[in-house]
XYZ file of C-alpha atoms in Angstrom:
664
model
C -67.770 -135.211 -78.065
C -66.547 -132.253 -80.014
C -62.793 -133.256 -79.718
C -64.042 -136.672 -81.604
C -65.882 -134.793 -84.201
C -62.852 -132.329 -84.824
C -60.667 -135.406 -85.388
C -63.088 -136.725 -87.989
C -63.402 -133.365 -90.166
C -61.472 -133.503 -93.442
C -59.488 -130.588 -94.591
C -61.613 -129.120 -97.293
C -60.505 -129.793 -100.750
C -57.989 -127.161 -101.923
C -56.712 -126.288 -98.618
C -52.980 -125.400 -97.791
C -50.942 -128.159 -96.359
C -49.856 -126.079 -93.740
C -53.283 -125.870 -92.131
C -53.132 -129.990 -91.899
C -49.838 -129.726 -90.356
C -50.847 -127.489 -87.386
C -50.427 -129.097 -83.979
C -54.047 -129.049 -83.211
C -55.294 -131.082 -86.136
C -51.966 -133.133 -86.494
C -52.460 -134.363 -82.708
C -55.978 -135.167 -83.308
C -56.247 -136.515 -86.843
C -52.692 -138.397 -87.870
C -50.850 -139.088 -84.913
C -51.362 -142.581 -83.316
C -54.437 -142.992 -81.422
C -54.115 -141.432 -77.737
C -56.078 -144.695 -76.737
C -53.359 -147.031 -77.358
C -51.829 -146.670 -74.161
C -54.984 -147.872 -72.656
C -55.549 -150.910 -74.598
C -55.757 -154.365 -73.187
C -53.521 -155.850 -76.114
C -51.929 -154.157 -78.989
C -53.437 -156.537 -81.635
C -55.935 -155.285 -83.966
C -55.052 -151.591 -83.219
C -55.874 -149.169 -85.899
C -53.852 -146.237 -86.792
C -54.617 -143.597 -89.317
C -51.560 -142.526 -91.573
C -51.154 -138.971 -92.873
C -51.759 -138.426 -96.556
C -48.816 -137.887 -98.581
C -49.792 -134.995 -100.152
C -52.763 -132.320 -100.039
C -53.976 -130.187 -102.824
C -52.895 -126.597 -102.175
C -55.119 -123.694 -101.773
C -52.475 -121.643 -103.643
C -48.837 -121.803 -104.514
C -46.468 -120.543 -102.052
C -43.615 -120.000 -104.617
C -41.981 -116.638 -105.146
C -43.589 -116.110 -108.421
C -47.016 -116.512 -106.788
C -46.010 -114.105 -104.392
C -45.008 -111.483 -106.669
C -48.125 -112.340 -108.720
C -50.057 -111.434 -105.315
C -48.138 -108.095 -104.918
C -48.833 -107.151 -108.552
C -52.500 -107.688 -108.206
C -54.128 -106.306 -105.208
C -57.569 -107.492 -106.051
C -56.363 -111.082 -105.775
C -55.873 -110.672 -102.032
C -59.145 -109.877 -101.821
C -60.471 -112.654 -103.974
C -58.503 -115.216 -102.121
C -59.708 -113.626 -98.928
C -63.370 -114.251 -100.097
C -63.066 -117.582 -101.369
C -60.900 -118.403 -98.019
C -63.779 -117.169 -96.089
C -66.353 -118.866 -98.114
C -64.449 -122.162 -97.511
C -64.167 -121.478 -93.845
C -67.722 -120.966 -93.604
C -68.517 -124.416 -95.513
C -66.152 -125.894 -93.145
C -68.031 -124.607 -89.995
C -71.088 -125.512 -91.471
C -69.948 -128.993 -91.953
C -68.536 -129.243 -88.569
C -71.882 -127.883 -86.907
C -73.828 -130.475 -88.985
C -71.399 -133.207 -87.736
C -71.910 -131.799 -83.996
C -75.706 -131.734 -84.432
C -75.381 -135.279 -85.702
C -73.006 -136.393 -83.128
C -75.861 -138.000 -80.676
C -77.275 -139.861 -83.580
C -73.671 -141.283 -84.288
C -72.961 -142.342 -80.878
C -76.623 -143.920 -80.868
C -75.867 -145.564 -83.856
C -72.749 -147.082 -82.677
C -74.691 -148.901 -79.955
C -78.308 -149.330 -81.435
C -77.202 -151.547 -84.573
C -77.583 -154.852 -82.420
C -78.992 -155.647 -79.036
C -76.827 -156.324 -76.180
C -79.107 -158.795 -74.463
C -80.049 -162.080 -75.573
C -83.376 -161.672 -74.448
C -83.110 -165.051 -72.734
C -82.055 -166.030 -69.352
C -80.280 -163.622 -67.162
C -77.557 -166.045 -66.424
C -76.583 -166.301 -70.164
C -76.309 -162.544 -70.437
C -74.128 -162.402 -67.277
C -71.893 -164.969 -68.629
C -71.694 -163.227 -71.795
C -68.462 -161.382 -71.948
C -69.146 -159.246 -74.974
C -72.349 -158.081 -73.554
C -72.123 -154.372 -74.084
C -75.013 -152.961 -72.255
C -72.808 -151.404 -69.438
C -70.952 -149.552 -72.012
C -73.310 -148.840 -75.008
C -75.012 -145.696 -73.636
C -72.151 -144.297 -72.161
C -70.480 -140.915 -73.671
C -67.163 -141.376 -75.424
C -65.591 -139.081 -72.767
C -66.699 -141.337 -69.902
C -65.814 -144.266 -71.789
C -61.873 -142.537 -71.805
C -62.309 -141.956 -68.293
C -63.123 -145.096 -67.282
C -60.496 -146.326 -69.202
C -57.814 -144.102 -67.671
C -58.801 -144.950 -64.219
C -58.892 -148.665 -64.775
C -55.334 -148.450 -66.327
C -54.095 -146.291 -63.209
C -55.441 -148.951 -60.711
C -53.250 -151.665 -62.555
C -50.115 -149.818 -61.215
C -50.127 -151.260 -57.794
C -47.174 -149.144 -56.680
C -49.173 -146.010 -57.448
C -52.191 -147.402 -55.745
C -49.831 -148.323 -52.535
C -48.360 -145.005 -52.670
C -51.514 -142.704 -52.991
C -52.053 -142.499 -49.192
C -48.434 -141.163 -48.918
C -48.672 -138.765 -51.764
C -51.619 -137.319 -50.382
C -50.441 -136.803 -47.089
C -47.070 -135.413 -48.336
C -49.203 -133.078 -50.407
C -51.076 -131.963 -47.354
C -47.963 -131.466 -45.395
C -46.467 -129.041 -48.028
C -49.817 -127.267 -48.704
C -50.037 -128.551 -52.563
C -53.387 -130.176 -51.960
C -54.986 -128.186 -54.839
C -52.988 -129.523 -57.696
C -53.243 -132.972 -56.058
C -57.232 -132.745 -55.563
C -57.553 -131.417 -59.151
C -56.184 -134.550 -60.588
C -58.109 -136.694 -58.243
C -61.398 -135.117 -59.028
C -60.936 -135.301 -62.876
C -60.236 -138.920 -62.535
C -61.222 -141.321 -59.570
C -63.872 -138.848 -58.173
C -65.527 -138.514 -61.453
C -65.625 -142.264 -61.670
C -66.486 -143.227 -58.554
C -68.542 -140.427 -57.065
C -71.748 -138.676 -57.774
C -70.561 -135.159 -57.036
C -69.657 -132.892 -53.790
C -73.605 -132.573 -52.552
C -76.528 -134.586 -52.678
C -78.237 -132.203 -55.076
C -75.092 -133.062 -57.642
C -76.279 -136.504 -57.773
C -79.857 -136.242 -58.692
C -78.752 -136.430 -62.107
C -76.709 -139.648 -61.796
C -79.954 -141.006 -59.886
C -82.276 -140.243 -62.700
C -79.722 -141.803 -65.315
C -79.430 -145.089 -63.243
C -83.176 -145.090 -62.928
C -83.658 -145.031 -66.590
C -81.400 -148.303 -66.918
C -83.798 -150.092 -64.073
C -81.029 -149.327 -61.535
C -81.874 -147.790 -58.165
C -79.733 -145.496 -55.956
C -77.962 -145.818 -52.446
C -76.941 -142.278 -52.012
C -74.038 -142.018 -49.665
C -72.661 -139.221 -47.947
C -69.040 -140.714 -47.799
C -67.749 -139.114 -44.527
C -66.245 -141.480 -42.012
C -64.098 -140.933 -39.058
C -61.212 -143.070 -37.791
C -59.128 -142.762 -34.483
C -56.142 -140.121 -34.692
C -54.816 -140.436 -31.276
C -52.203 -137.749 -32.171
C -55.068 -135.357 -32.599
C -56.413 -135.899 -29.153
C -53.297 -135.580 -27.115
C -53.589 -131.847 -26.718
C -57.257 -131.674 -25.920
C -58.977 -132.670 -22.496
C -61.901 -135.237 -22.571
C -64.461 -132.121 -22.105
C -63.172 -130.500 -25.488
C -62.872 -133.782 -27.168
C -66.556 -134.854 -26.242
C -67.806 -131.445 -26.960
C -65.814 -131.703 -30.508
C -67.399 -134.829 -31.535
C -71.048 -134.001 -30.524
C -70.965 -130.967 -32.393
C -69.404 -132.746 -35.547
C -71.855 -135.515 -35.111
C -74.964 -133.057 -34.977
C -73.810 -131.450 -38.174
C -73.193 -134.590 -40.042
C -76.699 -135.790 -38.799
C -78.320 -132.700 -40.501
C -76.290 -133.861 -43.681
C -77.831 -137.180 -43.429
C -80.876 -135.701 -43.088
C -80.602 -133.868 -46.501
C -79.337 -137.082 -48.072
C -82.591 -138.991 -46.932
C -84.745 -136.236 -48.323
C -82.835 -136.108 -51.824
C -82.843 -139.805 -51.886
C -86.691 -139.806 -51.449
C -87.163 -138.086 -54.710
C -86.522 -141.362 -56.610
C -88.818 -144.231 -55.488
C -87.484 -147.348 -53.669
C -84.123 -145.392 -53.056
C -81.595 -146.056 -50.029
C -79.590 -143.625 -47.926
C -76.295 -144.883 -46.436
C -75.064 -144.127 -42.892
C -71.920 -144.721 -41.347
C -72.102 -144.957 -37.623
C -68.497 -143.479 -37.185
C -69.776 -140.247 -38.431
C -72.598 -139.928 -35.689
C -70.483 -140.195 -32.486
C -66.921 -139.949 -31.194
C -64.973 -143.084 -32.816
C -63.372 -143.121 -29.371
C -66.554 -144.002 -27.862
C -67.467 -146.662 -30.386
C -64.337 -148.466 -29.656
C -64.894 -148.351 -25.728
C -68.472 -149.718 -26.604
C -66.938 -152.319 -28.759
C -64.483 -153.377 -26.292
C -67.174 -153.655 -23.559
C -69.119 -155.530 -25.611
C -66.693 -158.077 -26.807
C -65.613 -158.503 -23.467
C -68.753 -159.341 -22.152
C -69.341 -161.951 -24.687
C -65.810 -163.632 -24.063
C -67.033 -163.602 -20.181
C -69.913 -165.301 -21.127
C -68.286 -167.928 -23.163
C -66.090 -168.718 -20.212
C -68.648 -169.082 -17.552
C -70.593 -171.489 -19.845
C -68.745 -174.311 -17.995
C -70.504 -177.275 -20.245
C -70.146 -175.201 -23.470
C -73.806 -175.848 -24.386
C -74.228 -172.130 -25.105
C -76.445 -171.390 -22.324
C -75.708 -170.209 -18.675
C -77.541 -171.219 -15.389
C -78.906 -168.807 -13.041
C -75.953 -169.185 -10.827
C -73.797 -168.569 -13.613
C -75.947 -165.755 -14.676
C -75.158 -164.073 -11.302
C -71.391 -164.624 -11.804
C -71.696 -162.754 -15.109
C -73.796 -159.774 -13.702
C -70.933 -159.523 -10.863
C -68.516 -158.707 -13.601
C -70.495 -155.819 -14.663
C -68.856 -152.134 -13.517
C -71.760 -151.336 -11.667
C -74.241 -154.369 -10.816
C -76.249 -152.823 -8.441
C -77.209 -149.840 -10.202
C -76.728 -147.833 -7.085
C -79.319 -149.316 -5.684
C -81.085 -152.466 -4.106
C -79.096 -155.935 -3.825
C -77.410 -157.884 -6.047
C -79.715 -160.832 -5.855
C -82.518 -158.767 -6.262
C -80.797 -157.552 -9.384
C -80.216 -161.079 -10.854
C -83.544 -162.294 -10.205
C -85.332 -159.580 -12.220
C -82.849 -159.829 -15.051
C -82.932 -163.343 -15.117
C -86.511 -163.575 -15.120
C -86.798 -161.269 -18.362
C -83.892 -163.194 -20.129
C -85.283 -166.495 -19.615
C -88.169 -166.220 -22.250
C -88.771 -169.992 -22.474
C -88.786 -170.570 -18.856
C -86.314 -173.436 -18.965
C -83.826 -172.243 -16.387
C -81.065 -171.321 -18.716
C -80.182 -168.324 -20.958
C -78.191 -167.989 -23.931
C -75.959 -165.386 -25.313
C -78.738 -163.748 -27.650
C -81.373 -163.610 -24.838
C -78.682 -162.113 -22.426
C -77.671 -159.425 -24.876
C -81.022 -158.222 -25.565
C -81.577 -158.137 -21.633
C -78.270 -156.802 -20.617
C -77.902 -154.000 -23.060
C -76.331 -150.492 -23.488
C -79.472 -150.059 -25.555
C -81.958 -150.105 -22.915
C -82.467 -147.327 -20.345
C -83.446 -149.846 -17.686
C -79.865 -151.465 -18.049
C -77.635 -148.708 -19.563
C -76.448 -148.051 -15.719
C -75.023 -151.553 -15.194
C -72.064 -150.425 -17.486
C -71.432 -147.136 -15.369
C -67.723 -147.243 -14.753
C -66.136 -147.339 -11.064
C -62.535 -147.376 -9.741
C -63.249 -150.801 -8.036
C -64.572 -152.483 -11.063
C -61.583 -151.228 -13.154
C -59.375 -153.048 -10.483
C -61.244 -156.466 -10.637
C -59.347 -159.163 -12.506
C -62.278 -160.335 -14.652
C -64.218 -157.315 -14.967
C -66.139 -156.254 -17.870
C -64.578 -152.873 -18.807
C -67.114 -149.877 -18.438
C -67.804 -146.246 -19.889
C -68.118 -143.157 -17.495
C -71.222 -141.578 -17.213
C -70.780 -138.974 -19.733
C -69.842 -141.700 -22.432
C -73.115 -143.397 -21.511
C -74.899 -140.199 -22.374
C -73.009 -139.691 -25.568
C -73.948 -143.187 -26.604
C -77.480 -142.493 -25.781
C -77.129 -138.962 -27.803
C -75.818 -141.213 -30.682
C -79.082 -143.448 -30.480
C -81.256 -140.546 -30.249
C -79.835 -139.158 -33.629
C -80.097 -142.239 -35.359
C -83.667 -142.780 -34.354
C -84.419 -139.277 -35.298
C -82.856 -140.512 -39.161
C -85.013 -143.552 -38.865
C -88.317 -141.559 -38.153
C -87.561 -139.264 -41.212
C -86.883 -142.256 -43.406
C -89.892 -144.037 -42.331
C -91.827 -140.864 -43.392
C -90.419 -140.494 -46.470
C -90.335 -144.232 -47.448
C -86.359 -143.945 -47.875
C -84.538 -147.274 -46.827
C -81.345 -146.860 -44.726
C -78.321 -149.004 -45.270
C -76.006 -149.034 -42.081
C -72.387 -149.518 -43.749
C -69.903 -151.966 -41.925
C -66.629 -150.125 -40.847
C -63.288 -151.515 -38.895
C -63.569 -154.344 -36.636
C -62.554 -152.267 -33.656
C -65.791 -150.238 -34.325
C -67.912 -153.164 -35.459
C -69.423 -154.551 -32.429
C -70.770 -151.039 -31.351
C -72.002 -150.432 -35.007
C -73.882 -153.727 -35.241
C -75.400 -153.126 -31.594
C -76.993 -149.925 -32.980
C -78.031 -151.596 -36.077
C -79.787 -154.606 -34.113
C -81.624 -151.917 -31.856
C -82.632 -149.993 -34.890
C -84.233 -153.280 -36.893
C -85.649 -154.386 -33.600
C -87.629 -151.047 -33.466
C -88.349 -150.286 -37.173
C -88.453 -153.802 -39.040
C -91.578 -155.146 -37.223
C -94.363 -153.807 -39.492
C -93.606 -154.764 -43.163
C -93.358 -151.851 -45.371
C -94.435 -151.494 -48.895
C -90.877 -151.258 -50.110
C -89.571 -153.777 -47.435
C -88.026 -153.685 -44.116
C -86.434 -150.339 -43.440
C -82.896 -150.791 -41.969
C -80.250 -152.927 -43.329
C -77.074 -154.037 -41.568
C -73.968 -154.994 -43.387
C -71.800 -157.811 -42.912
C -68.256 -158.355 -44.221
C -67.869 -161.793 -44.969
C -64.218 -161.764 -45.442
C -64.175 -161.604 -41.276
C -63.560 -165.326 -40.073
C -66.633 -164.742 -37.496
C -68.884 -163.129 -40.040
C -71.199 -166.418 -40.774
C -71.641 -166.964 -37.096
C -72.645 -163.474 -36.343
C -75.256 -163.534 -39.287
C -76.689 -166.851 -38.070
C -76.747 -165.419 -34.402
C -78.466 -161.953 -35.640
C -81.008 -164.061 -37.422
C -81.996 -165.987 -34.215
C -82.127 -162.743 -32.431
C -84.533 -161.485 -35.005
C -86.757 -164.534 -34.937
C -87.194 -164.111 -31.087
C -87.995 -160.445 -31.453
C -90.085 -160.720 -34.337
C -88.671 -158.312 -36.819
C -87.273 -159.055 -40.328
C -83.534 -159.353 -40.593
C -82.474 -157.348 -43.735
C -78.546 -158.130 -44.328
C -76.333 -156.788 -46.952
C -73.546 -159.372 -47.494
C -70.281 -157.733 -48.859
C -66.848 -159.348 -48.918
C -65.072 -156.449 -47.315
C -63.198 -152.958 -47.875
C -60.713 -152.985 -45.360
C -58.536 -155.861 -45.799
C -55.181 -153.707 -46.034
C -55.534 -151.504 -42.988
C -56.924 -154.338 -40.736
C -54.084 -156.988 -41.652
C -51.653 -154.195 -40.660
C -53.160 -153.248 -37.526
C -53.393 -156.945 -36.627
C -49.667 -157.148 -37.601
C -48.532 -153.979 -35.420
C -50.665 -155.183 -32.279
C -49.774 -158.716 -32.363
C -53.115 -159.570 -32.788
C -54.924 -162.638 -34.890
C -55.696 -161.875 -38.527
C -59.421 -161.122 -38.286
C -59.506 -162.150 -42.211
C -59.922 -165.416 -43.977
C -56.605 -167.094 -44.940
C -56.864 -166.241 -48.499
C -59.547 -165.544 -51.360
C -60.926 -169.107 -51.650
C -61.914 -169.175 -47.956
C -63.447 -165.656 -48.459
C -65.508 -167.017 -51.536
C -66.827 -170.099 -49.427
C -67.582 -167.718 -46.283
C -69.528 -165.272 -48.897
C -71.131 -168.098 -50.514
C -72.284 -169.793 -47.112
C -73.629 -166.517 -46.152
C -75.966 -166.341 -49.358
C -76.804 -169.660 -48.932
C -77.896 -169.258 -45.214
C -80.362 -166.494 -46.198
C -81.795 -168.070 -49.225
C -82.459 -171.254 -47.249
C -84.426 -169.381 -44.372
C -86.458 -167.985 -47.292
C -86.936 -171.677 -48.639
C -87.703 -173.058 -45.090
C -90.460 -170.174 -44.550
C -92.005 -170.969 -48.039
C -92.501 -174.637 -47.185
C -93.941 -173.538 -43.728
C -96.372 -171.417 -45.898
C -97.113 -174.189 -48.325
C -97.859 -176.657 -45.430
C -99.987 -174.393 -43.465
C -102.110 -173.173 -46.127
C -101.609 -176.294 -48.535
C -101.065 -174.166 -51.397
C -98.181 -174.534 -53.499
C -98.833 -171.400 -55.752
C -98.358 -168.752 -53.092
C -95.130 -167.215 -53.697
C -92.696 -165.951 -50.725
C -93.504 -162.152 -50.380
C -92.156 -159.225 -48.680
C -94.804 -159.428 -46.007
C -93.967 -162.752 -44.917
C -90.321 -163.542 -45.546
C -88.159 -163.758 -42.037
C -85.248 -162.251 -44.060
C -84.229 -160.045 -47.031
C -81.071 -160.408 -48.450
C -78.726 -157.543 -50.261
C -75.926 -159.404 -52.581
C -73.372 -156.541 -52.655
C -70.823 -158.094 -54.723
C -68.605 -157.206 -57.976
C -67.740 -160.814 -58.283
C -69.841 -161.932 -61.205
C -69.420 -165.899 -60.118
C -71.406 -164.671 -56.745
C -74.113 -162.740 -58.825
C -74.775 -165.801 -61.008
C -74.704 -168.111 -58.453
C -77.197 -166.146 -56.367
C -79.370 -165.991 -59.632
C -79.161 -169.608 -60.273
C -80.337 -170.096 -56.642
C -83.133 -167.871 -57.053
C -84.563 -169.720 -60.125
C -84.287 -173.144 -58.304
C -86.208 -171.788 -55.384
C -88.586 -169.800 -57.227
C -87.841 -166.313 -55.728
C -89.168 -163.693 -58.049
C -86.818 -161.039 -59.018
C -89.480 -158.450 -58.763
C -90.460 -159.439 -55.326
C -87.126 -157.981 -53.857
C -86.484 -160.316 -51.369
C -83.054 -160.614 -52.773
C -81.227 -157.353 -54.265
C -77.981 -156.847 -55.736
C -75.532 -153.783 -55.524
C -72.423 -152.505 -56.908
C -70.524 -149.368 -56.478
C -70.906 -146.375 -58.958
C -68.217 -146.872 -61.666
C -67.677 -150.525 -61.246
C -69.323 -153.423 -62.869
C -71.679 -152.020 -65.025
C -72.186 -155.023 -67.202
C -73.296 -156.851 -64.475
C -75.645 -154.127 -62.885
C -77.544 -153.008 -66.212
C -77.910 -156.656 -67.259
C -79.836 -157.130 -63.946
C -81.699 -154.301 -64.390
C -82.912 -154.988 -67.713
C -84.030 -158.573 -66.550
C -86.291 -156.883 -63.734
C -83.914 -157.686 -60.679
C -83.981 -155.332 -57.663
C -80.470 -153.710 -58.532
C -78.687 -150.735 -56.877
C -75.697 -148.436 -57.354
C -73.873 -146.728 -54.285
C -73.762 -143.193 -55.288
C -71.045 -141.553 -52.842
C -70.559 -137.919 -52.610
C -69.152 -135.185 -50.259
C -66.209 -132.852 -50.109
C -63.218 -134.303 -51.848
C -61.045 -134.248 -48.905
C -63.731 -136.254 -47.046
C -64.072 -138.875 -49.999
C -60.352 -139.404 -50.171
C -60.282 -142.427 -47.787
C -63.330 -143.835 -49.756
C -61.532 -143.575 -53.328
C -58.294 -144.996 -52.150
C -60.095 -148.326 -51.131
C -61.688 -148.216 -54.550
C -58.347 -147.993 -56.253
C -57.155 -150.816 -53.920
C -60.066 -153.046 -54.733
C -59.643 -152.578 -58.431
C -56.059 -153.098 -58.127
C -56.443 -156.547 -56.057
C -59.282 -157.766 -58.512
C -57.392 -157.403 -61.725
C -59.471 -160.241 -63.500
C -62.718 -158.289 -63.371
C -61.060 -155.237 -64.188
C -59.676 -156.565 -67.433
C -63.055 -157.555 -68.522
C -64.215 -153.965 -67.864
C -61.352 -152.780 -69.854
C -61.713 -155.280 -72.840
C -65.490 -154.031 -72.939
C -64.497 -150.537 -72.846
C -61.834 -150.774 -75.577
C -63.938 -152.831 -77.999
C -66.799 -150.018 -77.705
C -64.218 -147.254 -78.249
C -63.045 -149.240 -81.217
C -66.332 -149.697 -82.740
C -67.095 -146.021 -82.254
C -63.859 -145.026 -83.793
C -64.570 -147.259 -86.620
C -68.121 -145.478 -87.028
C -66.501 -142.357 -86.894
C -64.352 -142.877 -90.006
C -67.079 -144.302 -91.820
C -68.763 -141.056 -91.225
C -65.632 -139.146 -92.337
C -66.100 -140.688 -95.684
C -69.438 -139.181 -95.880
C -68.388 -135.545 -95.220
C -69.427 -133.370 -97.997
C -66.527 -131.724 -99.718
C -66.575 -128.102 -101.209
C -67.197 -128.298 -105.052
C -63.885 -127.463 -106.885
C -64.232 -124.422 -108.895
C -62.107 -120.958 -108.827
C -60.224 -121.853 -105.719
C -58.839 -125.108 -106.973
C -58.002 -123.547 -110.357
C -55.897 -120.979 -108.271
């Protein structure tokens, strides 16, 4: 703000031209605008030209110098006059600084950004300034810089290597300084939860809620594990997970300061990533064996087929009893409709790592590992660690339930995701039974750019219905496309991601339609049962809650239109929307102004932990240039308008009256 006001102050009348040619003022007032390099286009750019001449405060000719020497009193006269002018200039500058907030406010209060009509109309309006009009000029410049950097794909692609190289040669301080002043400032709320409180309050003033996110995640680094024993690795990760659980507890406590807030959790930070990969492998193999044993491919298996599958488990006897006794007990429990057949949902709920009664079935043994079709097991110590992970998560859920803070479980890489889903479904089954005042407590995330995402969403809905809890689902397109495709290529695996952006759009829209369709189906059931058509679907009666987390404006508009068609009230928060901090503010603030449930992810954490998150944000902005171009255009138009307003203010700056100084 101060720099903008400095640039707007005229040299007082009668001041020497050498003052105007100083590097500070020349760079701020008469050079070409520093914003030009961030322009979406150069047309219409305004440039100030330096004046051809300036009135001189005093002559610098030899004659005048001699006169000054001849008359000592003239020195003090000039000093007094110069001091007076300096005071007047300072007063003028101070006056401008005190009026600066009003100047910025007037720049965006002269006209209303919203039409006041339909939310869809306001979302479609590409000149809607609601996302930029209340930002400070420095924030606008920062956003312009970051978005501009994101357009350099080579820089974005090389960023991980540059940071890695800086770490190798111990040059992280200057690199982190640049990151902290640019991408970190744009996309993160701070380095601690307390740092984010101001951001959360500011968002709340715009009708936007917050999802506070301790942005610490863990990935596999086998080279880092080679020199350690299994016991050392286990101890290290358990200690780290306990520490992060304490930090997430602080995150939940901080989020609870704002009503209806969320806290985000990454399950990879709550245990060993190696353990999560092993659990994922076990679960994936078990489901694959189920599909293979299902001879008629109708999705269900008979008791004999059930027995074959149990025999493939690492420890089918659980160290006691006979196989037939174990199968009889498990099949009776799984066959809930008593038709003599069991589908995958009922099997997975019954024979589960999440149950104390059946966890021992997955205990690894040498004989099981040598079997051809065996399901890979886990050592007893690994099963104990998995139980510890569940205990950490349940403790955090208890705290969240007490403080009425909802939890958002983030999706991560595909080689962790089956284990993450297994944990999330376990928590939903235990905490999403009773309707809460602010809706279900646990939300799971589905990355719809994965080919199997829609099928898993539908399968999880079936599971929720059978176990009588609310399925709360956040739908995203996905955040790991680059690394996932690279891994699939290196390992010779099938690409798990949809073939092309259009296929991803189709998958995402299908997920939204499925969730809204289940709401509509429930609404019709209520109307038919109670013979009332005026009873709107509410949080207490809906089987699902949908969270549309998307930066794609078309997806948001499409969802709003579907909500209007189905009569789903924005205030019901049966459908919520979300974007990341620093992205798509036009969408976020428009939804907030129209009363929709809209939330911003507010990540925080030490900068060296947040680097992976920031790299993904840069990659996402680089790959979605269309949306970023709209953002940049809005930012640029706002800056031009403020610049024009500032020039108008310049003309109104009072000038020091002419007098003795001018004559001299």
